[in-house]
């Protein structure tokens, strides 16, 4: 009986540590990824183009025009939550493929393919939340 009790406690500890690594790891990864992507976009001059795309999105414009500065009704409220959702729904392997395409040079049709792939994995409300978070992050 002591063996099972000890095993159960050990499994709880391992589960807790695993969850902590996942939770804090995704926060750290999101910060690192955001910083590196932002730096790359800034260096290549594509940051302004991305800002225009996000700023001119009709859903984002409608959200802002309605005075919705409160994101509490959106499924993701922070970039960390958005990062976790992207990692869960898209997967790290697919994200690495997208990054490799970006680094090798990406065409407009490939961007459209990536966006349509993402739109298929997220609901309309989730996509709006991701766009609003991108808008807020780009316009800090």
JSON list of C-alpha atoms in Angstrom, two decimals, residues 2-3 5 13 16 33 37 47 63 69 90 99 102 107 125-126:
[
{"chain": "A", "resi": 2, "resn": "UNK", "atom": "CA", "xyz": [2.88, 2.37, 0.80]},
{"chain": "A", "resi": 3, "resn": "UNK", "atom": "CA", "xyz": [4.32, 1.61, -2.61]},
{"chain": "A", "resi": 5, "resn": "UNK", "atom": "CA", "xyz": [0.85, 5.81, -2.22]},
{"chain": "A", "resi": 13, "resn": "UNK", "atom": "CA", "xyz": [4.84, 15.64, -8.64]},
{"chain": "A", "resi": 16, "resn": "UNK", "atom": "CA", "xyz": [2.91, 19.18, -11.66]},
{"chain": "A", "resi": 33, "resn": "UNK", "atom": "CA", "xyz": [9.63, 33.97, -30.82]},
{"chain": "A", "resi": 37, "resn": "UNK", "atom": "CA", "xyz": [10.23, 37.62, -35.47]},
{"chain": "A", "resi": 47, "resn": "UNK", "atom": "CA", "xyz": [7.20, 45.24, -40.38]},
{"chain": "A", "resi": 63, "resn": "UNK", "atom": "CA", "xyz": [-13.89, 45.56, -33.66]},
{"chain": "A", "resi": 69, "resn": "UNK", "atom": "CA", "xyz": [-11.03, 47.86, -26.41]},
{"chain": "A", "resi": 90, "resn": "UNK", "atom": "CA", "xyz": [-1.08, 24.03, -35.34]},
{"chain": "A", "resi": 99, "resn": "UNK", "atom": "CA", "xyz": [9.32, 29.49, -40.34]},
{"chain": "A", "resi": 102, "resn": "UNK", "atom": "CA", "xyz": [9.59, 32.40, -44.38]},
{"chain": "A", "resi": 107, "resn": "UNK", "atom": "CA", "xyz": [5.49, 34.28, -52.06]},
{"chain": "A", "resi": 125, "resn": "UNK", "atom": "CA", "xyz": [-13.84, 34.28, -33.11]},
{"chain": "A", "resi": 126, "resn": "UNK", "atom": "CA", "xyz": [-10.40, 32.77, -32.39]}
]
